[in-house]
């Protein structure tokens, strides 16, 4: 027998007001030395230099200054100089100190001879090469106030002798900033393209969402991200009309589709626009989860997303949705297929979509893995590659050329390392494209784009007809549409290259290479192992439900989101991991026995009341196990119950007292239908007074019998007392007359 009552609402703890940081800083106006080195200082970065000054503290009346003076040079037009074109170079001085900067003179120098190889290009940009440049122009800056930035431009006409008649190649470009008696050199390069030949080039761009710790994006988050100016909208606008390959986080698609008709209009339009793009694509891990962390944690296989049924409402799928068929004839590249649609639309009405429908997209390759930069080395490759070594079973691992050796300066895009099938992207080009994609300042963005063009020139020369692969890597910060599109166009519209299809790249015969090991991140590996261990405990607990995936599905997706690469470099990530683990523990603790009160058992048979707490929004299937620790009490050992959601459920356990009195402890615990113990065991104290029932019945019988006798006697006496006196006298007369008559005879 079960009764259900609502649990009492927990008392809220008073919230303590958050402590507010109040920092009062007194900043002296002492003069700072901006440059402490005499003579010419050579720059290590490719296109910017910062004076090594200690950063200044934040002041109360303005933003925090960097404490540095930075100098930047940026050639316009991605650093590409066609025959007859003018050369325009921007120079930027950013004063991040408290003191005004004196006037600066700038001299621009260009080498007469091109660099010999991409190795010499790297040496030049890193400040290790001493190539000789000749001055081709000068400009200057006035004084730069504290916290201010100044930009100057210098244009050299195309018919100038310094530019005319240059052979194809990459030429060193240097800007010398004269600050008093000191000079600072900033380096870059200009590329004179070669029109002979066209190297096939494939560009991969990720479509990912900002870091979250929930299974899916909320409707509010989707509305913001897919609305005008939102991150997802900007990413899609940046790649529209380009031949790039899209690496899509399937969690974004699932977040929209799981809402059904409740999804924001902007999100549905975004999804329709994505489906209409002709670009080839492949799926990242759910939430763009860190592949290397899972491998380092020792997982037998990469984690797959869990069911999202718990996050869906039937009312949002009450009517069928007809999706337009894609026009595959418009492009030779694979066209994405919309989420799976049943042939019978009547069956679709009111049916919750399956997980594969929520995640579905057309993929150019069935299995492509893209580990985070620096992590996709030999350890990861060995872990995810099939033991059999059959090529058609092996996933394609997207890794950077810095982790591949044995092929010269430029690594072919299609390669293999023993049983591992690789897609190798050029590290140098991809690094510069990524730097450009996160730079919002148009002038400053030109510096990494010029370096990317120079590296791409050498890579194309080295590769010849072999395909090249580059990426515009993931970014943990939101990047603007203009910045991302500028990086994409710099790669896709580069001279001496032509767009190559993803399918064509995969079909190429792989070049044997040697794969180095990546750099493991032990903290992420430990976190992955801990969350997976909690997940296994939750899976055992979830057997109390008819459908355990209502709990295990969202939890798995949360783990993948927390392992997402968007969290890399975020200082709050350890706290996010701790919060996720705490939520899992709270779910496991959502069902349990309430501490029983002491029970007085005054009869030979009765029921033992036990209460089960269920804080889950689902009914749970439980079996209560009761075991007395004394022979004076017989207890029904097992009682099956379905505990109602979000309530306390009463279970009455039949008990039978034997001869004897005393205190008996009854051990109580609940288990799932599969035998998993749920919550902690409890102990009920039962005071048995078994003989009191017999004594009570005897006493009661005597009392009842005595009362009946007394009542009968009193009734008879009352009747006699109530008879009339004349009736008594008449009786006496009749008796006397009868006697006299008998004597006369």
mmCIF file of N, CA, C and O in Angstrom, residues 325-377:
data_model
loop_
_atom_site.group_PDB
_atom_site.id
_atom_site.type_symbol
_atom_site.label_atom_id
_atom_site.label_comp_id
_atom_site.label_asym_id
_atom_site.label_seq_id
_atom_site.Cartn_x
_atom_site.Cartn_y
_atom_site.Cartn_z
ATOM 1 N N UNK A 325 13.600 19.381 -50.549
ATOM 2 C CA UNK A 325 14.699 18.534 -50.989
ATOM 3 C C UNK A 325 15.840 19.398 -51.490
ATOM 4 O O UNK A 325 15.623 20.388 -52.182
ATOM 5 N N UNK A 326 17.090 19.069 -51.130
ATOM 6 C CA UNK A 326 18.223 19.876 -51.592
ATOM 7 C C UNK A 326 18.453 19.703 -53.087
ATOM 8 O O UNK A 326 18.180 18.659 -53.655
ATOM 9 N N UNK A 327 18.946 20.763 -53.701
ATOM 10 C CA UNK A 327 19.274 20.737 -55.120
ATOM 11 C C UNK A 327 20.724 20.304 -55.278
ATOM 12 O O UNK A 327 21.643 21.109 -55.213
ATOM 13 N N UNK A 328 20.929 19.004 -55.458
ATOM 14 C CA UNK A 328 22.287 18.472 -55.542
ATOM 15 C C UNK A 328 22.906 18.705 -56.902
ATOM 16 O O UNK A 328 24.112 18.551 -57.064
ATOM 17 N N UNK A 329 22.110 19.092 -57.879
ATOM 18 C CA UNK A 329 22.671 19.292 -59.218
ATOM 19 C C UNK A 329 23.358 20.631 -59.367
ATOM 20 O O UNK A 329 24.067 20.874 -60.334
ATOM 21 N N UNK A 330 23.152 21.520 -58.387
ATOM 22 C CA UNK A 330 23.713 22.862 -58.515
ATOM 23 C C UNK A 330 25.203 22.895 -58.274
ATOM 24 O O UNK A 330 25.875 23.823 -58.671
ATOM 25 N N UNK A 331 25.732 21.884 -57.605
ATOM 26 C CA UNK A 331 27.158 21.907 -57.280
ATOM 27 C C UNK A 331 27.700 20.504 -57.264
ATOM 28 O O UNK A 331 27.004 19.551 -56.954
ATOM 29 N N UNK A 332 28.987 20.397 -57.604
ATOM 30 C CA UNK A 332 29.632 19.089 -57.573
ATOM 31 C C UNK A 332 29.978 18.679 -56.159
ATOM 32 O O UNK A 332 30.199 17.509 -55.890
ATOM 33 N N UNK A 333 30.021 19.650 -55.236
ATOM 34 C CA UNK A 333 30.333 19.313 -53.851
ATOM 35 C C UNK A 333 29.098 18.750 -53.181
ATOM 36 O O UNK A 333 27.970 19.104 -53.521
ATOM 37 N N UNK A 334 29.274 17.835 -52.204
ATOM 38 C CA UNK A 334 28.115 17.236 -51.550
ATOM 39 C C UNK A 334 27.256 18.293 -50.890
ATOM 40 O O UNK A 334 27.751 19.218 -50.261
ATOM 41 N N UNK A 335 25.936 18.149 -51.046
ATOM 42 C CA UNK A 335 24.993 19.082 -50.455
ATOM 43 C C UNK A 335 24.411 18.457 -49.202
ATOM 44 O O UNK A 335 23.990 17.307 -49.217
ATOM 45 N N UNK A 336 24.384 19.189 -48.085
ATOM 46 C CA UNK A 336 23.887 18.625 -46.839
ATOM 47 C C UNK A 336 22.415 18.259 -46.932
ATOM 48 O O UNK A 336 21.619 18.962 -47.531
ATOM 49 N N UNK A 337 22.064 17.135 -46.343
ATOM 50 C CA UNK A 337 20.691 16.687 -46.297
ATOM 51 C C UNK A 337 20.056 17.175 -45.018
ATOM 52 O O UNK A 337 20.645 17.040 -43.952
ATOM 53 N N UNK A 338 18.845 17.746 -45.041
ATOM 54 C CA UNK A 338 18.185 18.180 -43.810
ATOM 55 C C UNK A 338 17.928 17.002 -42.890
ATOM 56 O O UNK A 338 18.096 15.851 -43.268
ATOM 57 N N UNK A 339 17.492 17.311 -41.679
ATOM 58 C CA UNK A 339 17.234 16.256 -40.709
ATOM 59 C C UNK A 339 16.270 15.236 -41.297
ATOM 60 O O UNK A 339 15.348 15.561 -42.029
ATOM 61 N N UNK A 340 16.477 13.970 -40.946
ATOM 62 C CA UNK A 340 15.761 12.861 -41.552
ATOM 63 C C UNK A 340 14.255 13.063 -41.448
ATOM 64 O O UNK A 340 13.730 13.411 -40.395
ATOM 65 N N UNK A 341 13.548 12.817 -42.546
ATOM 66 C CA UNK A 341 12.101 12.997 -42.593
ATOM 67 C C UNK A 341 11.434 11.665 -42.916
ATOM 68 O O UNK A 341 11.746 11.048 -43.925
ATOM 69 N N UNK A 342 10.521 11.161 -42.082
ATOM 70 C CA UNK A 342 9.840 9.911 -42.389
ATOM 71 C C UNK A 342 9.037 10.029 -43.680
ATOM 72 O O UNK A 342 8.534 11.098 -44.017
ATOM 73 N N UNK A 343 8.932 8.927 -44.388
ATOM 74 C CA UNK A 343 8.161 8.947 -45.627
ATOM 75 C C UNK A 343 6.684 9.173 -45.363
ATOM 76 O O UNK A 343 5.995 9.782 -46.166
ATOM 77 N N UNK A 344 6.215 8.691 -44.246
ATOM 78 C CA UNK A 344 4.816 8.888 -43.904
ATOM 79 C C UNK A 344 4.730 10.051 -42.921
ATOM 80 O O UNK A 344 5.072 9.933 -41.758
ATOM 81 N N UNK A 345 4.290 11.232 -43.401
ATOM 82 C CA UNK A 345 4.248 12.410 -42.544
ATOM 83 C C UNK A 345 3.238 12.260 -41.416
ATOM 84 O O UNK A 345 3.384 12.888 -40.365
ATOM 85 N N UNK A 346 2.219 11.413 -41.612
ATOM 86 C CA UNK A 346 1.253 11.203 -40.539
ATOM 87 C C UNK A 346 1.912 10.548 -39.333
ATOM 88 O O UNK A 346 1.547 10.803 -38.187
ATOM 89 N N UNK A 347 2.888 9.669 -39.604
ATOM 90 C CA UNK A 347 3.588 9.026 -38.501
ATOM 91 C C UNK A 347 4.496 10.012 -37.788
ATOM 92 O O UNK A 347 4.799 9.868 -36.613
ATOM 93 N N UNK A 348 4.957 11.037 -38.491
ATOM 94 C CA UNK A 348 5.852 12.014 -37.883
ATOM 95 C C UNK A 348 5.117 12.901 -36.892
ATOM 96 O O UNK A 348 5.700 13.359 -35.915
ATOM 97 N N UNK A 349 3.834 13.158 -37.149
ATOM 98 C CA UNK A 349 3.070 14.038 -36.284
ATOM 99 C C UNK A 349 3.037 13.486 -34.867
ATOM 100 O O UNK A 349 2.655 12.348 -34.632
ATOM 101 N N UNK A 350 3.443 14.300 -33.898
ATOM 102 C CA UNK A 350 3.423 13.899 -32.507
ATOM 103 C C UNK A 350 4.547 12.969 -32.111
ATOM 104 O O UNK A 350 4.598 12.538 -30.967
ATOM 105 N N UNK A 351 5.465 12.637 -33.014
ATOM 106 C CA UNK A 351 6.553 11.718 -32.703
ATOM 107 C C UNK A 351 7.803 12.506 -32.381
ATOM 108 O O UNK A 351 8.189 13.410 -33.106
ATOM 109 N N UNK A 352 8.457 12.162 -31.260
ATOM 110 C CA UNK A 352 9.709 12.816 -30.918
ATOM 111 C C UNK A 352 10.802 12.304 -31.833
ATOM 112 O O UNK A 352 10.931 11.098 -32.045
ATOM 113 N N UNK A 353 11.607 13.202 -32.390
ATOM 114 C CA UNK A 353 12.657 12.764 -33.307
ATOM 115 C C UNK A 353 13.732 11.960 -32.592
ATOM 116 O O UNK A 353 14.026 12.186 -31.415
ATOM 117 N N UNK A 354 14.305 11.019 -33.303
ATOM 118 C CA UNK A 354 15.392 10.216 -32.763
ATOM 119 C C UNK A 354 16.675 11.033 -32.727
ATOM 120 O O UNK A 354 16.785 12.090 -33.366
ATOM 121 N N UNK A 355 17.662 10.533 -31.997
ATOM 122 C CA UNK A 355 18.912 11.268 -31.846
ATOM 123 C C UNK A 355 19.588 11.489 -33.185
ATOM 124 O O UNK A 355 20.123 12.574 -33.448
ATOM 125 N N UNK A 356 19.555 10.482 -34.053
ATOM 126 C CA UNK A 356 20.200 10.657 -35.356
ATOM 127 C C UNK A 356 19.512 11.727 -36.198
ATOM 128 O O UNK A 356 20.144 12.377 -37.040
ATOM 129 N N UNK A 357 18.218 11.935 -35.969
ATOM 130 C CA UNK A 357 17.521 13.014 -36.671
ATOM 131 C C UNK A 357 17.963 14.380 -36.147
ATOM 132 O O UNK A 357 18.076 15.341 -36.908
ATOM 133 N N UNK A 358 18.193 14.457 -34.854
ATOM 134 C CA UNK A 358 18.602 15.725 -34.255
ATOM 135 C C UNK A 358 20.012 16.122 -34.674
ATOM 136 O O UNK A 358 20.321 17.301 -34.812
ATOM 137 N N UNK A 359 20.875 15.133 -34.863
ATOM 138 C CA UNK A 359 22.277 15.404 -35.177
ATOM 139 C C UNK A 359 22.577 15.347 -36.661
ATOM 140 O O UNK A 359 23.671 15.721 -37.087
ATOM 141 N N UNK A 360 21.642 14.879 -37.456
ATOM 142 C CA UNK A 360 21.919 14.521 -38.832
ATOM 143 C C UNK A 360 22.428 15.649 -39.701
ATOM 144 O O UNK A 360 21.951 16.775 -39.658
ATOM 145 N N UNK A 361 23.430 15.323 -40.505
ATOM 146 C CA UNK A 361 23.938 16.211 -41.546
ATOM 147 C C UNK A 361 24.630 15.331 -42.581
ATOM 148 O O UNK A 361 25.082 14.229 -42.287
ATOM 149 N N UNK A 362 24.717 15.848 -43.768
ATOM 150 C CA UNK A 362 25.446 15.133 -44.803
ATOM 151 C C UNK A 362 26.937 15.367 -44.576
ATOM 152 O O UNK A 362 27.380 16.499 -44.388
ATOM 153 N N UNK A 363 27.721 14.320 -44.554
ATOM 154 C CA UNK A 363 29.157 14.452 -44.322
ATOM 155 C C UNK A 363 29.919 13.962 -45.534
ATOM 156 O O UNK A 363 29.589 12.960 -46.146
ATOM 157 N N UNK A 364 30.971 14.693 -45.879
ATOM 158 C CA UNK A 364 31.798 14.289 -47.010
ATOM 159 C C UNK A 364 32.575 13.029 -46.695
ATOM 160 O O UNK A 364 32.947 12.287 -47.583
ATOM 161 N N UNK A 365 32.847 12.799 -45.438
ATOM 162 C CA UNK A 365 33.523 11.579 -45.008
ATOM 163 C C UNK A 365 32.781 11.054 -43.794
ATOM 164 O O UNK A 365 32.265 11.819 -42.985
ATOM 165 N N UNK A 366 32.710 9.746 -43.683
ATOM 166 C CA UNK A 366 31.913 9.156 -42.622
ATOM 167 C C UNK A 366 32.504 9.402 -41.247
ATOM 168 O O UNK A 366 31.786 9.428 -40.263
ATOM 169 N N UNK A 367 33.807 9.574 -41.161
ATOM 170 C CA UNK A 367 34.433 9.712 -39.861
ATOM 171 C C UNK A 367 35.689 10.574 -39.982
ATOM 172 O O UNK A 367 36.738 10.107 -40.413
ATOM 173 N N UNK A 368 35.570 11.842 -39.606
ATOM 174 C CA UNK A 368 36.706 12.758 -39.605
ATOM 175 C C UNK A 368 36.853 13.304 -38.195
ATOM 176 O O UNK A 368 35.886 13.799 -37.614
ATOM 177 N N UNK A 369 38.042 13.203 -37.645
ATOM 178 C CA UNK A 369 38.317 13.682 -36.301
ATOM 179 C C UNK A 369 39.285 14.857 -36.379
ATOM 180 O O UNK A 369 40.303 14.778 -37.065
ATOM 181 N N UNK A 370 38.969 15.919 -35.640
ATOM 182 C CA UNK A 370 39.824 17.099 -35.646
ATOM 183 C C UNK A 370 40.221 17.420 -34.209
ATOM 184 O O UNK A 370 39.555 18.187 -33.525
ATOM 185 N N UNK A 371 41.319 16.861 -33.723
ATOM 186 C CA UNK A 371 41.782 17.212 -32.377
ATOM 187 C C UNK A 371 42.218 18.667 -32.316
ATOM 188 O O UNK A 371 42.554 19.278 -33.334
ATOM 189 N N UNK A 372 42.236 19.208 -31.114
ATOM 190 C CA UNK A 372 42.676 20.591 -30.932
ATOM 191 C C UNK A 372 44.129 20.732 -31.355
ATOM 192 O O UNK A 372 44.910 19.772 -31.321
ATOM 193 N N UNK A 373 44.487 21.934 -31.759
ATOM 194 C CA UNK A 373 45.841 22.195 -32.239
ATOM 195 C C UNK A 373 46.879 21.761 -31.203
ATOM 196 O O UNK A 373 46.773 22.098 -30.023
ATOM 197 N N UNK A 374 47.862 21.016 -31.671
ATOM 198 C CA UNK A 374 48.940 20.559 -30.801
ATOM 199 C C UNK A 374 48.681 19.249 -30.105
ATOM 200 O O UNK A 374 49.566 18.729 -29.418
ATOM 201 N N UNK A 375 47.465 18.673 -30.252
ATOM 202 C CA UNK A 375 47.129 17.449 -29.515
ATOM 203 C C UNK A 375 46.943 16.222 -30.407
ATOM 204 O O UNK A 375 46.888 15.108 -29.894
ATOM 205 N N UNK A 376 46.828 16.426 -31.724
ATOM 206 C CA UNK A 376 46.494 15.307 -32.607
ATOM 207 C C UNK A 376 47.703 14.507 -33.043
ATOM 208 O O UNK A 376 47.936 14.330 -34.235
ATOM 209 N N UNK A 377 48.476 14.021 -32.090
ATOM 210 C CA UNK A 377 49.692 13.293 -32.410
ATOM 211 C C UNK A 377 49.516 11.798 -32.437
ATOM 212 O O UNK A 377 48.416 11.262 -32.569
#
